XYZ file of C-alpha atoms in Angstrom:
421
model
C 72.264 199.946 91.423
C 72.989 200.631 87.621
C 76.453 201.837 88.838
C 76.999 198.465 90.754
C 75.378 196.715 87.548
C 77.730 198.379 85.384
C 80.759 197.988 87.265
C 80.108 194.067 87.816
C 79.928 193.746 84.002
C 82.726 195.598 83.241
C 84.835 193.617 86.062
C 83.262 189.559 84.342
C 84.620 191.224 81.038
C 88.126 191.345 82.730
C 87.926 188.057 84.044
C 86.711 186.741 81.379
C 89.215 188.334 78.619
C 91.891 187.772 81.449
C 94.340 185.911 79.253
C 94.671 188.377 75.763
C 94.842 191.473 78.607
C 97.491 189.834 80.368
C 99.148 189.207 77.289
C 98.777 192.421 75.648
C 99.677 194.004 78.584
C 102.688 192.274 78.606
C 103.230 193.142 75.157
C 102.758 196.422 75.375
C 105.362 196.563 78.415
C 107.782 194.238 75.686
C 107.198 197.389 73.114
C 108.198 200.007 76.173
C 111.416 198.303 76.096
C 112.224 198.710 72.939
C 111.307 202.511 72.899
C 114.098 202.647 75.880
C 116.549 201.382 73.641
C 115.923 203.440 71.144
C 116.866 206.586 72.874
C 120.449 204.950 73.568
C 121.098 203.961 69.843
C 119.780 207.473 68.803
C 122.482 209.051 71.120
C 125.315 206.204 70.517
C 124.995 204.595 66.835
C 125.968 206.749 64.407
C 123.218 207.668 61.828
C 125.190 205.938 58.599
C 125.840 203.093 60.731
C 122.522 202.450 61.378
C 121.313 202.807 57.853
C 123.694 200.073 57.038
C 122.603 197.508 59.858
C 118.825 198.523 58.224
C 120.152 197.698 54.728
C 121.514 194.178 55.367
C 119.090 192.971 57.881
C 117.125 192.543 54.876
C 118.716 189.154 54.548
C 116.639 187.895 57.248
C 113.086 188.787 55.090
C 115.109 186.959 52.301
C 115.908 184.012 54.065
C 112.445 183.297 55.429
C 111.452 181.793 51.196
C 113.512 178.038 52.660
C 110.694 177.751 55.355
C 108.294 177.776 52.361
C 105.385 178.221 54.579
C 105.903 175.012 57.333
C 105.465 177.976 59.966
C 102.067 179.157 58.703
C 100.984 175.821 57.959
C 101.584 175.016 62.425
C 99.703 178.524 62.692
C 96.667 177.281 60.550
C 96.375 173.342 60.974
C 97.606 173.047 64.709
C 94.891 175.200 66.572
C 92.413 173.882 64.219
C 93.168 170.218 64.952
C 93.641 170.501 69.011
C 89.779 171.887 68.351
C 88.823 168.714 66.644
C 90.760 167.027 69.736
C 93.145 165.131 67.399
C 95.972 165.417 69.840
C 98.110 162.452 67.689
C 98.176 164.354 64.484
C 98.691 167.380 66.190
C 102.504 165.985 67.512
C 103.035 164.394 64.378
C 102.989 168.112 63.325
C 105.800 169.590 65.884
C 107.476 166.482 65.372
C 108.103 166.472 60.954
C 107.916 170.319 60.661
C 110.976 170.330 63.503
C 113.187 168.145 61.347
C 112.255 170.701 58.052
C 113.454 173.840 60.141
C 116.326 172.290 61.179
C 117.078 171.852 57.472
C 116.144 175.187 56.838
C 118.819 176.318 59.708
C 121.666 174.516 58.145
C 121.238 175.997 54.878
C 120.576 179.596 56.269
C 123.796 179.116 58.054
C 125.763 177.819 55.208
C 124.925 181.000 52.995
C 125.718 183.464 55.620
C 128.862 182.490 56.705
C 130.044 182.208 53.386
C 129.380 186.142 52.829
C 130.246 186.157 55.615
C 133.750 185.523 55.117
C 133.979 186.408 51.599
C 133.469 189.866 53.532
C 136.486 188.963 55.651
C 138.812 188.192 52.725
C 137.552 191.492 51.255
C 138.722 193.627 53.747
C 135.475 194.743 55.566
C 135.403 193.797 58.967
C 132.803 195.636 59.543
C 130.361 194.208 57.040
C 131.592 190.948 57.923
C 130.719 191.007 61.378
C 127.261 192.588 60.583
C 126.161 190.023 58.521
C 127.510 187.268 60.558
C 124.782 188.930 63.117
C 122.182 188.940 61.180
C 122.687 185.292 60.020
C 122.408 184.346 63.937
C 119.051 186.304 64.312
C 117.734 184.808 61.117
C 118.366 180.988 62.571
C 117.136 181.800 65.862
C 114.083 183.625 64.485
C 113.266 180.657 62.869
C 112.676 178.501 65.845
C 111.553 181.109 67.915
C 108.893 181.743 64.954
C 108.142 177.920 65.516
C 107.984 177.610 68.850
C 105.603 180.617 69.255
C 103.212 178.606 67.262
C 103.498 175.811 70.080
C 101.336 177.987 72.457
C 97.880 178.069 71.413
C 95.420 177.418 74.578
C 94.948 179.778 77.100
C 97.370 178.423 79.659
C 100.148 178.283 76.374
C 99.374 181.973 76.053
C 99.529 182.815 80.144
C 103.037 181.194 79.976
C 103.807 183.457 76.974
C 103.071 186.598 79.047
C 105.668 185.383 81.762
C 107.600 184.769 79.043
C 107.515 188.431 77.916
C 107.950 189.814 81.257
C 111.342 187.926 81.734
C 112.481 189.134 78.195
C 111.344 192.662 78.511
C 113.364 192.743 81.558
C 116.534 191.160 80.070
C 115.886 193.970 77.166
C 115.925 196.774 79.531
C 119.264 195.394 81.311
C 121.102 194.892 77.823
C 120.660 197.879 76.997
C 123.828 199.173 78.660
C 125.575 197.001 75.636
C 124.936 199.823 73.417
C 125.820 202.605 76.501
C 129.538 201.036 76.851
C 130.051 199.904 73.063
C 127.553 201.903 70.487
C 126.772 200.048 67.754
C 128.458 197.397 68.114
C 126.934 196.661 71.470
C 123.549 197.117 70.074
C 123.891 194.106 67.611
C 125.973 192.010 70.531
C 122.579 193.157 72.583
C 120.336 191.968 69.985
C 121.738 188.665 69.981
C 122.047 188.229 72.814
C 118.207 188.727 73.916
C 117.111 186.999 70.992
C 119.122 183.528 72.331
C 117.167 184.292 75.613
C 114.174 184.380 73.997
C 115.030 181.441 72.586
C 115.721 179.406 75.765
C 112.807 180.748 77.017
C 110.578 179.802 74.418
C 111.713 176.158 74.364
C 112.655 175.813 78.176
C 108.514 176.399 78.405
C 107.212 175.163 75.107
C 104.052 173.393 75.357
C 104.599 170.190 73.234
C 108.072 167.954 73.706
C 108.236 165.750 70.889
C 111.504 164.002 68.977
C 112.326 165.220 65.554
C 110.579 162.779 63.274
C 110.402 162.803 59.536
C 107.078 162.725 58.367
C 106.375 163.452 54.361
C 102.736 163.643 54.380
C 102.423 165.997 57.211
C 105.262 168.302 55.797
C 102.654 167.613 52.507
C 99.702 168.526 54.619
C 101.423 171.799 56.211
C 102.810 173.507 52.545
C 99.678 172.881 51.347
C 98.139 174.881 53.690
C 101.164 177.079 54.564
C 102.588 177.862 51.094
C 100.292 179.847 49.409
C 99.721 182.033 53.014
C 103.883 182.009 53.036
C 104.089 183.402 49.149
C 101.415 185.909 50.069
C 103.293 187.164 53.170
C 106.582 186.593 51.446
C 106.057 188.826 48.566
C 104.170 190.952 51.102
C 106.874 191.167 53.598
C 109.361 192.239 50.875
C 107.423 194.410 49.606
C 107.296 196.325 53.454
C 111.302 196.449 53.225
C 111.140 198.088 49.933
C 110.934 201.659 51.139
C 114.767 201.139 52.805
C 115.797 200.265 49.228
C 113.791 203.359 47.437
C 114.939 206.109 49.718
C 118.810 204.468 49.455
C 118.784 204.488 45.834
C 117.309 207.984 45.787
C 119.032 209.604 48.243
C 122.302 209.225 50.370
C 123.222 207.105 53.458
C 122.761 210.226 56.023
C 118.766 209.735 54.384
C 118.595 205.916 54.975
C 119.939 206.416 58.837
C 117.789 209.393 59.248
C 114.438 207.023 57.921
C 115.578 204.219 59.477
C 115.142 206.119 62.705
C 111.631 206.872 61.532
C 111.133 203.236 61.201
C 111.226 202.624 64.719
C 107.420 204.610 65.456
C 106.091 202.000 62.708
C 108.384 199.016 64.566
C 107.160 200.593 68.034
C 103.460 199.324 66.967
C 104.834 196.403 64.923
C 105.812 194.344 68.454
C 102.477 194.917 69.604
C 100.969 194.375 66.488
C 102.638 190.765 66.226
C 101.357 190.010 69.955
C 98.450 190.315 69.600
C 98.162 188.593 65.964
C 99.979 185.701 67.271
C 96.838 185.248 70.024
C 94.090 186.013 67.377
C 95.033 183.827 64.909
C 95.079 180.398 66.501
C 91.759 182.127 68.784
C 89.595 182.356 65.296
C 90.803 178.930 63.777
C 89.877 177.102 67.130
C 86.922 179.205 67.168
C 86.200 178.035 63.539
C 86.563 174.280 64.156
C 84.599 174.213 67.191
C 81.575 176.216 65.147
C 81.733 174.142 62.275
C 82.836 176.621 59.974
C 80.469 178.910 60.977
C 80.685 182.481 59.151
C 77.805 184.209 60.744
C 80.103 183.512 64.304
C 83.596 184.640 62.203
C 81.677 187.705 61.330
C 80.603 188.745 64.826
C 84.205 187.906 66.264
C 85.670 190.219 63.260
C 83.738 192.800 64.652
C 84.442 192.588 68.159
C 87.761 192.110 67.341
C 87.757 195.252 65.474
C 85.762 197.259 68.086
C 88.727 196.009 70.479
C 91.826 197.058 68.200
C 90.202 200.742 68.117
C 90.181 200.920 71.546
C 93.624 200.030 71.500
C 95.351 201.773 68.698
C 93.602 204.642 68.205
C 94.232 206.460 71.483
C 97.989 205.260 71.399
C 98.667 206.872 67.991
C 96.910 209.886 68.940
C 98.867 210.393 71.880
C 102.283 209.598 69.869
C 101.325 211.678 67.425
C 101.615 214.662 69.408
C 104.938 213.421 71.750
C 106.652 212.612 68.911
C 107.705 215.930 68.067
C 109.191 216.987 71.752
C 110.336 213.836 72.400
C 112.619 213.830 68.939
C 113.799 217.935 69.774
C 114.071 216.942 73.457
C 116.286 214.067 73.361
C 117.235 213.060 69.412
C 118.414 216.422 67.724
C 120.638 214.809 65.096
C 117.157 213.180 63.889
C 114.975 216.490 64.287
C 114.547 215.906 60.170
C 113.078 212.024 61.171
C 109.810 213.778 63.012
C 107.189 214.108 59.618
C 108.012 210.990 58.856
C 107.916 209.345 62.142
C 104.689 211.114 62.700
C 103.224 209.687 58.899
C 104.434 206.045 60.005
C 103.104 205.663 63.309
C 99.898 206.719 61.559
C 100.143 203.800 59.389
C 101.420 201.458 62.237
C 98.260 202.067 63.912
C 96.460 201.612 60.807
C 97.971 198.519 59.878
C 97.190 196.895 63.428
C 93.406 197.762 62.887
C 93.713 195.295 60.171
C 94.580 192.181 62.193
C 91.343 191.084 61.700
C 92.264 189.927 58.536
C 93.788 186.843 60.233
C 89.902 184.940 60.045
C 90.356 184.826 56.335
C 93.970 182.908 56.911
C 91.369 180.937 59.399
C 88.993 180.409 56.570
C 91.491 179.499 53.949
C 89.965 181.961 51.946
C 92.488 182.139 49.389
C 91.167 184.222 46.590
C 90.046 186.907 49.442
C 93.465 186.680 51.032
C 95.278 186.749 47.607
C 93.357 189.976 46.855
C 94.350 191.839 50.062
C 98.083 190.809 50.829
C 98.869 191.469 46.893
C 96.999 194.650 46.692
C 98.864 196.198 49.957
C 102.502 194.833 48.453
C 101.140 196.997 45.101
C 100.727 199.609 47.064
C 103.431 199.823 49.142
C 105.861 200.252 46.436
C 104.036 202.018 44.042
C 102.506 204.989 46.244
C 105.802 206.050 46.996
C 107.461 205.831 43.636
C 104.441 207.717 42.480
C 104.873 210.573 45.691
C 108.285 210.819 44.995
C 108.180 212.510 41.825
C 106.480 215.494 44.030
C 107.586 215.547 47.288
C 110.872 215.402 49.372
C 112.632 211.541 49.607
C 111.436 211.273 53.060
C 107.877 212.129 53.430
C 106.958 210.380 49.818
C 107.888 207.143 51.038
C 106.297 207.172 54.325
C 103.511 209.183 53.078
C 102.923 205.956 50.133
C 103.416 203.626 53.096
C 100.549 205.318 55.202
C 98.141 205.761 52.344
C 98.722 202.298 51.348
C 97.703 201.104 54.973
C 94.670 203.090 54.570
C 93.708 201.259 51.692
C 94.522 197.552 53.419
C 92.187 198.552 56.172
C 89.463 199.479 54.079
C 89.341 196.402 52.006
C 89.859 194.251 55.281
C 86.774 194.855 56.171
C 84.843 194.731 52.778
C 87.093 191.080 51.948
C 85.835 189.616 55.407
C 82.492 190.588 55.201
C 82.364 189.073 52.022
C 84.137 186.264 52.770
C 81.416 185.677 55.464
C 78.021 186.158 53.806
């Protein structure tokens, strides 16, 4: 009977968490994916080749400042207004902030073409075509960003998963881009499942409204979203720095052979983002429906936390350990990549127990939020400036990446429980 009890419990859990399993599943198979195309551009991109794509898709972290935060403010304000059932001012939203990334596009477009070509005229073909690439990805991840912040009720989110399941597959399939044409077949394949996405996203896209100008929303949606976007922004640069440290302190072979590191942090980064993308609207529609309630933010940061072990931890232990036959198995030209991988799939796992952190975004808790996205951007490029002075290029940098993860996680949870009592 306490079997049957048990089992009956565990099974209403299921249903009842049906959705975020679905779409972490889903994820998770996304994330699989990518780890299968990995082991093609290990075998055909060249390792200086890769450090360069690295290096200049940069530009697409850069880019993100003309958004100036319309993005976050649809994350914050639109979940938070369907839960005050103010389904008017909700469209309003899609409609104004629409017409600003379209501006945004233009611009974006404008800029890289023109380096594009001034590439071109310069002789390097090569460097011309690769930043024509990452000028497409930048505009499309723009209104894919957008449109992901469309799907915010359950049913959004169960379309989402089918949505993931169609591009993981497309993802596997493309793959055979970088089999037939090495590098440059990986950045055709990027592209080209990116623009899927893309169609996707808005084939299935939850709200169809007409671009309509709208001053006092876009007003309403940088006041929320800016100081979240400056936060991130300076946050997000400062998570690109370590390409930029170990280039200017060691040679190209060194940025392809980190750059292949990257991808055990980037491995946890998809799923990371996922599952983010669900919390975050969950705990603002959870806040407006409470009435601001921190005593019921508290007990969902905990919960939420409980669930992200569960999660993370086993996955990082396990990678931990395959990382190393895996690399000597299959990726000999990166045998040197394996410390490092191992130290950043550490701190991948580390930062996704942090995604809790999304109820003080919820909150607009901005001196809270200030202190944890600026004190991680600190850290991340001053641990391994600091490290570097004692140990090899390499492991300094990811080593200063992990221990400043360690640190974010800590303080997540001291910032939210304060932030809620």
């Amino acid at each position: 009977m306490l079997i049957e009890n048990k089992v009956k419990t565990i099974w209403n859990s299921i249903v009842q968490n049906r959705t975020v399993l679905f779409y972490v599943s889903t994820s998770f198979l996304k994330s699989i994916g990518e780890v299968f195309a990995i082991f093609q551009i290990a075998t055909h991109v060249s390792v200086v080749d890769l450090g360069l794509w690295t290096v200049m898709l940069t530009f697409s972290s850069y880019a993100n400042v003309l958004t100036g935060g319309i993005v976050n403010g649809v994350n914050r304000e639109l979940p938070y207004f369907l839960s005050r059932n103010q389904i008017n001012l909700t469209k309003s939203i899609i409609s104004a902030s629409q017409v600003f990334l379209t501006g945004c596009v233009i611009i974006t477009l404008i800029i890289g073409i023109s380096i594009s070509v001034f590439y071109l005229y310069s002789g390097f073909f090569n460097k011309a075509y690769i930043f024509l690439s990452v000028t497409i990805i930048t505009v499309t991840n723009f209104y894919t960003g957008f449109l992901q912040s469309t799907f915010r009720s359950n049913s959004d989110f169960d379309r989402l998963s089918f949505i993931q399941i169609l591009y993981t597959v497309a993802s596997l399939f493309s793959i055979i881009l970088i089999y037939y044409f090495g590098f440059y077949g990986m950045i055709s394949r990027i592209i080209c499942i990116q623009l899927f996405l893309m169609f996707l996203l808005h084939n299935y896209r939850p709200f169809v409204e007409p671009l309509k100008w709208n001053y006092k929303i876009i007003f309403l949606l940088l006041k929320t979203g800016l100081p979240i976007f400056i936060m991130s922004y300076i946050h997000s640069v400062a998570l690109i720095s370590d390409r930029w440290i170990v280039k200017y302190y060691a040679d190209d072979y060194s940025v392809g052979i980190y750059s292949f590191s990257l991808y055990a942090f980037s491995t946890f980064a998809i799923l990371i983002n996922a599952i983010g993308s669900f919390l975050y609207p969950k705990f603002t529609f959870l806040l407006g429906s409470t009435n601001d309630s921190n005593q019921i933010m508290w007990a969902m940061f905990i919960k939420t936390t409980k669930f992200l072990l569960l999660i993370f931890v086993p996955m990082s232990i396990i990678l931990f350990f395959l990382i190393p036959f895996i690399v000597k198995s299959y990726f000999s030209n990166y045998v040197a990549a394996i410390q490092s991988m191992q130290i950043l799939m550490i701190a991948g796992a580390l930062n996704g127990l942090s995604l809790g952190a999304n109820i003080l975004w919820s909150m607009k808790k901005w001196r809270y939020m200030a202190s944890l996205q600026l004190s991680n951007a600190l850290l991340l490029v001053l641990c391994p400036l600091i490290l570097i002075r004692y140990l090899d290029v390499l492991q300094a940098v990811s080593l200063g990446i992990c221990i400043a993860f360690i640190v974010h996680f800590i303080l997540t949870i001291f910032l939210v429980r304060k932030a809620t009592f």
